[in-house]
Coordinates of C-alpha atoms and ligand atoms in Angstrom, one line a residue:
X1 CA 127.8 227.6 18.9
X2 CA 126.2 225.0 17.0
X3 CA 122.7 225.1 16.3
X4 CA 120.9 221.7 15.2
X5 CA 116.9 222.3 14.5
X6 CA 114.2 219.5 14.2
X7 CA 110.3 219.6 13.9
X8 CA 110.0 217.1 16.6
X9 CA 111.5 216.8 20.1
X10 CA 111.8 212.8 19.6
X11 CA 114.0 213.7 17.0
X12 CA 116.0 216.1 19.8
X13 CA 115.9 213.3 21.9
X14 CA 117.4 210.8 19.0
X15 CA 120.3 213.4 18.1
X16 CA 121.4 214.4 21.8
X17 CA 121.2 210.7 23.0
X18 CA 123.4 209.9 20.3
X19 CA 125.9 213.2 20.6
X20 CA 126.2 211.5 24.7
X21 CA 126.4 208.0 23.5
X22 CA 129.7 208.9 20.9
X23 CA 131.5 210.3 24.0
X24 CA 130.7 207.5 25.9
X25 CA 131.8 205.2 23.3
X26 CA 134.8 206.7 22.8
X27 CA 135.5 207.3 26.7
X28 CA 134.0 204.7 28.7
X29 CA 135.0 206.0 31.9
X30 CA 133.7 209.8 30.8
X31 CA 131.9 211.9 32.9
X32 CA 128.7 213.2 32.6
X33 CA 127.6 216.1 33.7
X34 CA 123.4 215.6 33.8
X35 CA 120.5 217.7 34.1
X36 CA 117.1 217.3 35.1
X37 CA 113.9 218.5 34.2
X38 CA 111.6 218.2 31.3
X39 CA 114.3 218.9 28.6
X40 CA 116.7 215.9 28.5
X41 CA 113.7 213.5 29.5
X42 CA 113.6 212.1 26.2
X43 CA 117.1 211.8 25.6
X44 CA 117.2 209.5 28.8
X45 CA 114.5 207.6 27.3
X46 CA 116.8 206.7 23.8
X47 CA 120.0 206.3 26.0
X48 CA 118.3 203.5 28.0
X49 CA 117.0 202.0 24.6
X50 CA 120.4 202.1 23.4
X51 CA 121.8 200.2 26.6
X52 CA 119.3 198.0 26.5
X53 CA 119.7 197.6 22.7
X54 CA 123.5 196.6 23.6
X55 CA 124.5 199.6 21.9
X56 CA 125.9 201.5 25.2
X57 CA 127.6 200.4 28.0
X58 CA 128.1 202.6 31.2
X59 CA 129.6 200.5 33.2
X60 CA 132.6 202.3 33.9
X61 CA 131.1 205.9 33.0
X62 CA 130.3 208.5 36.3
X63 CA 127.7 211.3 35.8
X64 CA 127.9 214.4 37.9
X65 CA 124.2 216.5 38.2
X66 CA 123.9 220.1 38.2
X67 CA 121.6 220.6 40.8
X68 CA 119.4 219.3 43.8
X69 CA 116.5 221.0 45.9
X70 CA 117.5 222.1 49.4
X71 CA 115.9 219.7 52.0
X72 CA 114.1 217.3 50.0
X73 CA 116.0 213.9 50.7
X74 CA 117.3 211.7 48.0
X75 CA 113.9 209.5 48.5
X76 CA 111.5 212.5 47.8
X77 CA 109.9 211.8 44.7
X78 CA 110.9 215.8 43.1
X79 CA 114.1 215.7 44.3
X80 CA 116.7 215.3 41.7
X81 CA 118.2 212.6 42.5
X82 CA 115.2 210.3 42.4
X83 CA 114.4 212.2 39.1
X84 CA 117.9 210.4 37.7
X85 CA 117.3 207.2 39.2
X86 CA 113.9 206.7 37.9
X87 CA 114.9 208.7 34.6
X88 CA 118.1 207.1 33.8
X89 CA 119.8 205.1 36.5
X90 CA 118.1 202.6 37.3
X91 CA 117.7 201.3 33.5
X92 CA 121.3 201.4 32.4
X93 CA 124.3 199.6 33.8
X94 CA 125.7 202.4 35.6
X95 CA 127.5 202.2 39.2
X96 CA 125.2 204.1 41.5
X97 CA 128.4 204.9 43.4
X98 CA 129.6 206.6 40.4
X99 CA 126.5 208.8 40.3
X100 CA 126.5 212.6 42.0
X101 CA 123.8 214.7 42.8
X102 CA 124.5 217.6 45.0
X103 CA 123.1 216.8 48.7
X104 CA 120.5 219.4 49.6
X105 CA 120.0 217.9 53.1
X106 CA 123.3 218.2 54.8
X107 CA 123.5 220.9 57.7
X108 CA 126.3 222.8 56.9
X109 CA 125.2 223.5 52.7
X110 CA 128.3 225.6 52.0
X111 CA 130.2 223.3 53.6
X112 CA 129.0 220.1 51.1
X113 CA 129.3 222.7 48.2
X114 CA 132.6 223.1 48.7
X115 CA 133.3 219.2 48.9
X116 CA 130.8 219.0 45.6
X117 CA 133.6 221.2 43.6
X118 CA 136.6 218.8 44.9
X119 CA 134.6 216.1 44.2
X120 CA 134.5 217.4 40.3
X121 CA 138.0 218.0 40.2
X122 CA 138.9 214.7 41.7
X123 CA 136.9 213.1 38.9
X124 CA 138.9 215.0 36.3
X125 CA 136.1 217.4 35.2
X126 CA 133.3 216.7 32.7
X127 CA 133.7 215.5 29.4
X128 CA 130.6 216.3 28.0
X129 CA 127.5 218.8 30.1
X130 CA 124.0 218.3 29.5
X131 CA 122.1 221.4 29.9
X132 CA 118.4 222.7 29.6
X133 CA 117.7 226.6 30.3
X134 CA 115.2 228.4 31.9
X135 CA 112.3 230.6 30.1
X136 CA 115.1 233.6 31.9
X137 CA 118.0 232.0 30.7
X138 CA 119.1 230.3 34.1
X139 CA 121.6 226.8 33.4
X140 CA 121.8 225.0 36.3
X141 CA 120.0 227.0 39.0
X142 CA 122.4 230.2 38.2
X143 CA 120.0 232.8 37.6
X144 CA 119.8 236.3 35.7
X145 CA 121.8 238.4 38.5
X146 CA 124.7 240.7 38.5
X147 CA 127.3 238.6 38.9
X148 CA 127.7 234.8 38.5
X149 CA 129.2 232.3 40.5
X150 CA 131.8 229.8 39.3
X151 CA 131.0 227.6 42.2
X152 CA 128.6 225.4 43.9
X153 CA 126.7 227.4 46.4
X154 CA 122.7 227.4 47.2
X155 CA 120.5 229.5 44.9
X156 CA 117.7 231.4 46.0
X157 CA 115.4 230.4 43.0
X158 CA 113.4 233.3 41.5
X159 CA 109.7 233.7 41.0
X160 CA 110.0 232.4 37.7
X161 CA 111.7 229.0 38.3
X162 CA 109.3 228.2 41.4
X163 CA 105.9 229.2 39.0
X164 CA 107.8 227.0 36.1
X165 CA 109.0 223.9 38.3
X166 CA 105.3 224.1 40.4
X167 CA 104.1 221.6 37.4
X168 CA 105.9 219.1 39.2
X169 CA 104.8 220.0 42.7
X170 CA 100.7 219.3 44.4
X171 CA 101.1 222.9 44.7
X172 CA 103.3 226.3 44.3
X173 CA 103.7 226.7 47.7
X174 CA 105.4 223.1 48.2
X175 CA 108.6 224.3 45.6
X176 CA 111.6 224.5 47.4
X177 CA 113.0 228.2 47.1
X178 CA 116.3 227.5 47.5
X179 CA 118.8 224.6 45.8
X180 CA 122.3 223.7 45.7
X181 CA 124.0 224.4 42.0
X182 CA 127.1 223.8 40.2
X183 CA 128.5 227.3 39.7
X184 CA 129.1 228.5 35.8
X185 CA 133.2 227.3 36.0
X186 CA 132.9 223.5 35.7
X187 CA 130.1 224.0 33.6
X188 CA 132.5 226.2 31.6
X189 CA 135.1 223.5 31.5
X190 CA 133.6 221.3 30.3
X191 CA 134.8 219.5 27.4
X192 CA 131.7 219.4 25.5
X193 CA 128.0 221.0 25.9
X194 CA 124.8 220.1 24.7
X195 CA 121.8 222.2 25.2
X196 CA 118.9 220.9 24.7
X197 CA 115.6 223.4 24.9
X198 CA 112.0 222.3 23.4
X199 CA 108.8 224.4 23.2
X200 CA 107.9 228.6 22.9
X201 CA 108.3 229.1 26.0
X202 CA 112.7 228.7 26.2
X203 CA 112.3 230.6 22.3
X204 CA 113.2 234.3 23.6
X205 CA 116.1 232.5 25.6
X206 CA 117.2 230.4 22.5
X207 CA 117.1 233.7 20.7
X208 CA 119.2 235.6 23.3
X209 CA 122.3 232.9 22.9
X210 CA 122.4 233.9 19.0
X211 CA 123.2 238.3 19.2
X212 CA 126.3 239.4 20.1
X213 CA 125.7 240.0 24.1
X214 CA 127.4 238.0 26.8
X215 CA 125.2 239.0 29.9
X216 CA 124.8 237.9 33.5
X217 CA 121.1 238.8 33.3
X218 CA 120.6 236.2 30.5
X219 CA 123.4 233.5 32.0
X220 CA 123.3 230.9 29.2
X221 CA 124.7 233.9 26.8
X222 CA 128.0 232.7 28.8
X223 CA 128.1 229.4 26.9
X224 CA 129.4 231.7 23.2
X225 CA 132.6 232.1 25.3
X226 CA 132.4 227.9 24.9
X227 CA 134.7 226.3 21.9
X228 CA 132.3 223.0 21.8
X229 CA 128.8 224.1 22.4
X230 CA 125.8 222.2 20.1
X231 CA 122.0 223.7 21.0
X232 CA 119.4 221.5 20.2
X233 CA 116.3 222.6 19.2
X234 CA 112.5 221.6 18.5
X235 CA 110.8 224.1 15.9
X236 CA 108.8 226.1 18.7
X237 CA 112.1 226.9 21.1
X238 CA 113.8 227.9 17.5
X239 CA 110.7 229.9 16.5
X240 CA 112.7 233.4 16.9
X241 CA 115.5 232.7 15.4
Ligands
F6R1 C1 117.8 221.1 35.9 C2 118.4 222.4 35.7 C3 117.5 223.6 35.1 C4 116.7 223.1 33.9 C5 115.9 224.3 33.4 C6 114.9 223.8 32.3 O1 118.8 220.2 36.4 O2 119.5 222.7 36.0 O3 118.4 224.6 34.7 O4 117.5 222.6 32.9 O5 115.1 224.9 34.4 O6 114.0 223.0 32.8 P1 113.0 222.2 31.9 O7 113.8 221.2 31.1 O8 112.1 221.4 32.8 O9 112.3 223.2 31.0

């Protein structure tokens, strides 16, 4: 693993919207594999200046998401998929068709999970994964648990994630509990990670991906088993380290 430190998260934002933009540029049909949340927000924000700049074109790129809520619709202004429309694309020139989210609505959820997992191998996999990680360590929604899964199935999200994503929410008790996830084995494949974690609160995760344990209590001390991972870091997540 890689580690890359700056004071500032604009200066996270700068690097990992520039590590994206070099895959991009020299792939322009590469896929994406996108996170939400508070993390990669600013990286969206220098992407959209560098489209806009002329410096990036995705016209031809396709971006896969990690996640979605179960039962909040598309339209829903905290579900994830309006989080990348309004965060990303709807500013850059990328084909909405070519965009994924997982669909949290359909009836039969393992069902659409299992079509979510063709769907990333009929796309060839992803070239490069955009990660955050929880205060616990979760990537995606896979959370500390005995075992992992490698793939997509719903998540019963744990205390922790519903008290940390309630910022978002009027209140706690409107967080969905459960949500559809990419499992850890395209995330695993994937060509090329960034991970990008700002403030104290991810620093006891940060800390945990730089020992020698590989745990499934701590899932984002999976990603040492990567060859291409680069964490980037403001000073306060890097605090412990
Ligand atoms: C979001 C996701 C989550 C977040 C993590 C950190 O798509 O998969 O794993 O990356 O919960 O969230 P923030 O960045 O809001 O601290």
């Amino acid at each position: 693993m890689n580690f890359k430190v700056f004071d500032t998260y604009d200066e996270v934002s700068v690097y990992t919207a520039e590590l994206l933009a070099e895959v991009v540029r020299e792939k322009e049909d590469a896929v994406l594999g996108l996170a939400t949340g508070s993390s990669p927000v600013g990286m969206y924000k220098e992407l959209i200046k560098l489209h806009k700049d002329g410096k990036l074109d995705f016209s031809k790129a396709k971006s896969i998401n990690l996640d979605e809520y179960v039962g909040l619709e598309g339209s829903h202004e905290q579900s994830y998929r309006y989080f990348m429309n309004t965060n990303l694309f709807d500013h850059v020139n990328i084909d909405k068709k070519n965009t994924f989210v997982p669909d949290g609505t359909v009836d039969d959820l393992a069902k659409g999970a299992e079509k979510y997992d063709k769907l990333i191998e009929s796309i060839g996999g992803i070239d490069v994964q955009v990660l955050g990680i929880g205060p616990n360590g979760h990537i995606g929604f896979n959370e500390p648990a005995d075992a992992l899964k490698m793939n997509t199935h719903v998540a019963e999200l744990t205390e922790g994630t519903i008290k940390a994503n309630a910022r978002f929410f009027e209140s706690e008790k409107e967080v969905p509990t459960k949500a559809v996830t990419m499992g850890v084995g395209p995330i695993m494949k994937a060509k090329k990670i960034i991970l990008i974690a700002s403030g104290e609160n991810k620093a006891l995760a940060v800390k945990s991906l730089m020992d020698d344990v590989i745990t499934t209590k701590i899932p984002a001390t999976l990603l040492k088993l990567h060859p291409d991972v680069t964490v980037v870091l403001d000073k306060e997540a890097a605090s412990m380290l």
